[in-house]
């Protein structure tokens, strides 16, 4: 459970730290209670299935996030994409994507543009990039709304945003 005043990210980080300590115990025979508090239904099952597939070189098909590397020709090679992959002892091998509907291409491009700008803003502390990121997201309906959201987000999270608020 979240401690009072704790953000979701802080809760997950705390729980994961606890879980890593618990998993160091070779005699562990029960599911740790922290897994029920973490959220992300079926995350642990997916993680175990992935590890099992890698260990057994199963070539099982799983939907994973991987480097684009030309799979989607309308995105940069270094973009992260979620696609079906064959899981081998050497890791995930992305399956070819034969066709992406044109309407989805535009949406995927828009969201990837938002993600890239948001990352750049976070790394550089650029308010302008952050505003551009929010304004470019397909669910944001205006620059005014984007500016209001950005002002609120920066104010509420200033302690976590040292690049935006240097000491």
C-alpha atoms as a PDB file:
ATOM      1  CA  UNK A   1       0.000   0.000   0.000  1.00  0.00           C
ATOM      2  CA  UNK A   2       1.042   3.579  -0.601  1.00  0.00           C
ATOM      3  CA  UNK A   3       2.328   5.454   2.404  1.00  0.00           C
ATOM      4  CA  UNK A   4       0.690   8.812   3.058  1.00  0.00           C
ATOM      5  CA  UNK A   5       1.946  11.376   0.557  1.00  0.00           C
ATOM      6  CA  UNK A   6       3.771   8.723  -1.480  1.00  0.00           C
ATOM      7  CA  UNK A   7       3.470   8.839  -5.283  1.00  0.00           C
ATOM      8  CA  UNK A   8       2.698   5.720  -7.327  1.00  0.00           C
ATOM      9  CA  UNK A   9       6.316   5.640  -8.538  1.00  0.00           C
ATOM     10  CA  UNK A  10       7.620   5.877  -4.960  1.00  0.00           C
ATOM     11  CA  UNK A  11       5.294   3.072  -3.877  1.00  0.00           C
ATOM     12  CA  UNK A  12       6.401   0.784  -6.717  1.00  0.00           C
ATOM     13  CA  UNK A  13      10.076   1.575  -6.055  1.00  0.00           C
ATOM     14  CA  UNK A  14       9.710   0.810  -2.341  1.00  0.00           C
ATOM     15  CA  UNK A  15       7.835  -2.436  -3.035  1.00  0.00           C
ATOM     16  CA  UNK A  16      10.368  -3.526  -5.656  1.00  0.00           C
ATOM     17  CA  UNK A  17      13.238  -2.867  -3.233  1.00  0.00           C
ATOM     18  CA  UNK A  18      11.442  -5.030  -0.657  1.00  0.00           C
ATOM     19  CA  UNK A  19      10.807  -7.749  -3.254  1.00  0.00           C
ATOM     20  CA  UNK A  20      14.460  -7.870  -4.322  1.00  0.00           C
ATOM     21  CA  UNK A  21      15.444  -8.443  -0.686  1.00  0.00           C
ATOM     22  CA  UNK A  22      12.810 -11.173  -0.314  1.00  0.00           C
ATOM     23  CA  UNK A  23      13.895 -12.876  -3.555  1.00  0.00           C
ATOM     24  CA  UNK A  24      17.433 -13.209  -2.162  1.00  0.00           C
ATOM     25  CA  UNK A  25      16.067 -15.857   0.202  1.00  0.00           C
ATOM     26  CA  UNK A  26      16.565 -19.292  -1.435  1.00  0.00           C
ATOM     27  CA  UNK A  27      14.035 -20.858   0.950  1.00  0.00           C
ATOM     28  CA  UNK A  28      11.223 -18.585  -0.282  1.00  0.00           C
ATOM     29  CA  UNK A  29       8.222 -20.806  -1.045  1.00  0.00           C
ATOM     30  CA  UNK A  30       5.289 -18.393  -0.984  1.00  0.00           C
ATOM     31  CA  UNK A  31       4.243 -15.471  -3.134  1.00  0.00           C
ATOM     32  CA  UNK A  32       5.352 -12.282  -1.329  1.00  0.00           C
ATOM     33  CA  UNK A  33       2.451 -10.083  -0.172  1.00  0.00           C
ATOM     34  CA  UNK A  34       4.159  -7.088  -1.799  1.00  0.00           C
ATOM     35  CA  UNK A  35       3.262  -8.453  -5.253  1.00  0.00           C
ATOM     36  CA  UNK A  36      -0.418  -7.900  -4.463  1.00  0.00           C
ATOM     37  CA  UNK A  37       0.279  -4.287  -3.511  1.00  0.00           C
ATOM     38  CA  UNK A  38       2.421  -3.439  -6.539  1.00  0.00           C
ATOM     39  CA  UNK A  39      -0.322  -3.321  -9.146  1.00  0.00           C
ATOM     40  CA  UNK A  40       0.245  -4.183 -12.790  1.00  0.00           C
ATOM     41  CA  UNK A  41      -1.949  -7.256 -12.949  1.00  0.00           C
ATOM     42  CA  UNK A  42      -0.174 -10.291 -14.361  1.00  0.00           C
ATOM     43  CA  UNK A  43       3.161  -8.430 -14.549  1.00  0.00           C
ATOM     44  CA  UNK A  44       4.941 -11.075 -12.503  1.00  0.00           C
ATOM     45  CA  UNK A  45       3.456 -13.867 -14.639  1.00  0.00           C
ATOM     46  CA  UNK A  46       4.603 -12.120 -17.812  1.00  0.00           C
ATOM     47  CA  UNK A  47       8.093 -11.590 -16.382  1.00  0.00           C
ATOM     48  CA  UNK A  48       8.418 -15.228 -15.322  1.00  0.00           C
ATOM     49  CA  UNK A  49       7.134 -16.442 -18.705  1.00  0.00           C
ATOM     50  CA  UNK A  50       9.730 -14.287 -20.445  1.00  0.00           C
ATOM     51  CA  UNK A  51      12.570 -15.592 -18.264  1.00  0.00           C
ATOM     52  CA  UNK A  52      11.398 -19.168 -18.777  1.00  0.00           C
ATOM     53  CA  UNK A  53      11.229 -18.687 -22.564  1.00  0.00           C
ATOM     54  CA  UNK A  54      14.762 -17.229 -22.653  1.00  0.00           C
ATOM     55  CA  UNK A  55      16.154 -19.978 -20.420  1.00  0.00           C
ATOM     56  CA  UNK A  56      14.488 -22.752 -22.455  1.00  0.00           C
ATOM     57  CA  UNK A  57      15.168 -21.137 -25.854  1.00  0.00           C
ATOM     58  CA  UNK A  58      11.479 -21.809 -26.550  1.00  0.00           C
ATOM     59  CA  UNK A  59      11.016 -19.433 -29.486  1.00  0.00           C
ATOM     60  CA  UNK A  60       7.623 -18.730 -27.907  1.00  0.00           C
ATOM     61  CA  UNK A  61       5.827 -15.671 -29.307  1.00  0.00           C
ATOM     62  CA  UNK A  62       5.382 -12.878 -26.764  1.00  0.00           C
ATOM     63  CA  UNK A  63       4.436  -9.230 -27.155  1.00  0.00           C
ATOM     64  CA  UNK A  64       7.426  -7.201 -25.945  1.00  0.00           C
ATOM     65  CA  UNK A  65       8.977  -3.752 -26.126  1.00  0.00           C
ATOM     66  CA  UNK A  66      12.057  -3.755 -28.344  1.00  0.00           C
ATOM     67  CA  UNK A  67      14.218  -1.377 -30.374  1.00  0.00           C
ATOM     68  CA  UNK A  68      12.493  -0.644 -33.690  1.00  0.00           C
ATOM     69  CA  UNK A  69      15.518  -1.333 -35.896  1.00  0.00           C
ATOM     70  CA  UNK A  70      13.469  -0.823 -39.074  1.00  0.00           C
ATOM     71  CA  UNK A  71      10.496  -3.025 -38.102  1.00  0.00           C
ATOM     72  CA  UNK A  72       8.179  -0.030 -38.484  1.00  0.00           C
ATOM     73  CA  UNK A  73       9.644   1.904 -41.384  1.00  0.00           C
ATOM     74  CA  UNK A  74       7.838   5.112 -40.437  1.00  0.00           C
ATOM     75  CA  UNK A  75       9.610   5.389 -37.058  1.00  0.00           C
ATOM     76  CA  UNK A  76      13.265   6.012 -36.169  1.00  0.00           C
ATOM     77  CA  UNK A  77      15.393   2.884 -35.776  1.00  0.00           C
ATOM     78  CA  UNK A  78      16.069   3.681 -32.106  1.00  0.00           C
ATOM     79  CA  UNK A  79      12.384   4.072 -31.189  1.00  0.00           C
ATOM     80  CA  UNK A  80      10.960   1.625 -28.666  1.00  0.00           C
ATOM     81  CA  UNK A  81       8.069  -0.377 -30.127  1.00  0.00           C
ATOM     82  CA  UNK A  82       5.770  -3.090 -28.817  1.00  0.00           C
ATOM     83  CA  UNK A  83       5.538  -6.036 -31.218  1.00  0.00           C
ATOM     84  CA  UNK A  84       5.301  -9.811 -31.261  1.00  0.00           C
ATOM     85  CA  UNK A  85       8.693 -11.408 -30.742  1.00  0.00           C
ATOM     86  CA  UNK A  86      10.076 -14.916 -30.825  1.00  0.00           C
ATOM     87  CA  UNK A  87      11.872 -15.408 -27.507  1.00  0.00           C
ATOM     88  CA  UNK A  88      15.186 -17.240 -27.778  1.00  0.00           C
ATOM     89  CA  UNK A  89      18.154 -17.846 -25.485  1.00  0.00           C
ATOM     90  CA  UNK A  90      19.662 -14.716 -27.067  1.00  0.00           C
ATOM     91  CA  UNK A  91      16.622 -12.584 -26.279  1.00  0.00           C
ATOM     92  CA  UNK A  92      13.673 -11.250 -28.222  1.00  0.00           C
ATOM     93  CA  UNK A  93      13.612 -11.490 -32.010  1.00  0.00           C
ATOM     94  CA  UNK A  94      10.970  -9.067 -33.362  1.00  0.00           C
ATOM     95  CA  UNK A  95       8.554 -10.479 -35.934  1.00  0.00           C
ATOM     96  CA  UNK A  96       8.037  -8.599 -39.179  1.00  0.00           C
ATOM     97  CA  UNK A  97       5.026  -6.305 -39.256  1.00  0.00           C
ATOM     98  CA  UNK A  98       3.376  -6.717 -42.633  1.00  0.00           C
ATOM     99  CA  UNK A  99       0.901  -3.836 -42.568  1.00  0.00           C
ATOM    100  CA  UNK A 100      -0.064  -1.005 -40.260  1.00  0.00           C
ATOM    101  CA  UNK A 101      -3.345   0.743 -41.154  1.00  0.00           C
ATOM    102  CA  UNK A 102      -2.755   4.323 -42.306  1.00  0.00           C
ATOM    103  CA  UNK A 103      -4.929   5.742 -39.514  1.00  0.00           C
ATOM    104  CA  UNK A 104      -2.770   3.918 -36.954  1.00  0.00           C
ATOM    105  CA  UNK A 105       0.455   5.137 -38.593  1.00  0.00           C
ATOM    106  CA  UNK A 106      -0.519   8.738 -37.916  1.00  0.00           C
ATOM    107  CA  UNK A 107      -1.487   8.012 -34.323  1.00  0.00           C
ATOM    108  CA  UNK A 108       1.696   6.012 -33.647  1.00  0.00           C
ATOM    109  CA  UNK A 109       3.837   8.793 -35.143  1.00  0.00           C
ATOM    110  CA  UNK A 110       2.071  11.426 -33.031  1.00  0.00           C
ATOM    111  CA  UNK A 111       2.521   9.484 -29.799  1.00  0.00           C
ATOM    112  CA  UNK A 112       6.180   8.720 -30.594  1.00  0.00           C
ATOM    113  CA  UNK A 113       6.753  12.430 -31.304  1.00  0.00           C
ATOM    114  CA  UNK A 114       5.217  13.250 -27.921  1.00  0.00           C
ATOM    115  CA  UNK A 115       7.393  10.610 -26.197  1.00  0.00           C
ATOM    116  CA  UNK A 116      10.608  11.818 -27.848  1.00  0.00           C
ATOM    117  CA  UNK A 117       9.906  15.455 -26.982  1.00  0.00           C
ATOM    118  CA  UNK A 118       8.957  14.527 -23.397  1.00  0.00           C
ATOM    119  CA  UNK A 119      12.222  12.616 -22.967  1.00  0.00           C
ATOM    120  CA  UNK A 120      14.225  15.511 -24.378  1.00  0.00           C
ATOM    121  CA  UNK A 121      12.397  17.925 -22.081  1.00  0.00           C
ATOM    122  CA  UNK A 122      13.044  15.745 -19.032  1.00  0.00           C
ATOM    123  CA  UNK A 123      16.738  15.377 -19.803  1.00  0.00           C
ATOM    124  CA  UNK A 124      17.367  19.035 -20.649  1.00  0.00           C
ATOM    125  CA  UNK A 125      14.833  20.738 -18.384  1.00  0.00           C
ATOM    126  CA  UNK A 126      13.439  22.581 -21.383  1.00  0.00           C
ATOM    127  CA  UNK A 127      10.027  24.047 -20.626  1.00  0.00           C
ATOM    128  CA  UNK A 128       9.591  24.751 -24.334  1.00  0.00           C
ATOM    129  CA  UNK A 129      10.155  21.080 -25.265  1.00  0.00           C
ATOM    130  CA  UNK A 130       7.807  19.959 -22.494  1.00  0.00           C
ATOM    131  CA  UNK A 131       5.098  22.294 -23.763  1.00  0.00           C
ATOM    132  CA  UNK A 132       5.664  21.144 -27.342  1.00  0.00           C
ATOM    133  CA  UNK A 133       5.467  17.516 -26.174  1.00  0.00           C
ATOM    134  CA  UNK A 134       2.111  18.030 -24.474  1.00  0.00           C
ATOM    135  CA  UNK A 135       0.741  20.082 -27.368  1.00  0.00           C
ATOM    136  CA  UNK A 136       1.715  17.359 -29.851  1.00  0.00           C
ATOM    137  CA  UNK A 137      -0.078  14.558 -27.982  1.00  0.00           C
ATOM    138  CA  UNK A 138      -3.227  13.485 -29.849  1.00  0.00           C
ATOM    139  CA  UNK A 139      -5.343  13.664 -26.665  1.00  0.00           C
ATOM    140  CA  UNK A 140      -4.451  17.298 -25.980  1.00  0.00           C
ATOM    141  CA  UNK A 141      -6.899  19.604 -27.679  1.00  0.00           C
ATOM    142  CA  UNK A 142      -5.092  22.965 -27.486  1.00  0.00           C
ATOM    143  CA  UNK A 143      -1.889  24.774 -26.634  1.00  0.00           C
ATOM    144  CA  UNK A 144      -3.732  26.550 -23.801  1.00  0.00           C
ATOM    145  CA  UNK A 145      -4.699  23.212 -22.240  1.00  0.00           C
ATOM    146  CA  UNK A 146      -1.111  22.009 -22.690  1.00  0.00           C
ATOM    147  CA  UNK A 147       0.269  25.073 -20.941  1.00  0.00           C
ATOM    148  CA  UNK A 148      -2.161  24.704 -18.034  1.00  0.00           C
ATOM    149  CA  UNK A 149      -1.280  21.006 -17.660  1.00  0.00           C
ATOM    150  CA  UNK A 150       2.449  21.737 -17.815  1.00  0.00           C
ATOM    151  CA  UNK A 151       2.271  24.506 -15.208  1.00  0.00           C
ATOM    152  CA  UNK A 152       0.341  22.247 -12.842  1.00  0.00           C
ATOM    153  CA  UNK A 153       2.578  19.229 -13.435  1.00  0.00           C
ATOM    154  CA  UNK A 154       5.780  21.217 -12.913  1.00  0.00           C
ATOM    155  CA  UNK A 155       4.504  22.864  -9.743  1.00  0.00           C
ATOM    156  CA  UNK A 156       3.200  19.653  -8.168  1.00  0.00           C
ATOM    157  CA  UNK A 157       6.344  17.692  -9.013  1.00  0.00           C
ATOM    158  CA  UNK A 158       9.102  20.285  -8.681  1.00  0.00           C
ATOM    159  CA  UNK A 159      10.934  18.223  -6.052  1.00  0.00           C
ATOM    160  CA  UNK A 160      11.305  15.415  -8.636  1.00  0.00           C
ATOM    161  CA  UNK A 161      12.318  17.677 -11.526  1.00  0.00           C
ATOM    162  CA  UNK A 162      15.798  18.983 -10.804  1.00  0.00           C
ATOM    163  CA  UNK A 163      16.449  19.734 -14.476  1.00  0.00           C
ATOM    164  CA  UNK A 164      13.521  22.159 -14.449  1.00  0.00           C
ATOM    165  CA  UNK A 165      14.337  23.613 -11.033  1.00  0.00           C
ATOM    166  CA  UNK A 166      18.110  23.629 -10.530  1.00  0.00           C
ATOM    167  CA  UNK A 167      19.277  24.508  -7.010  1.00  0.00           C
END
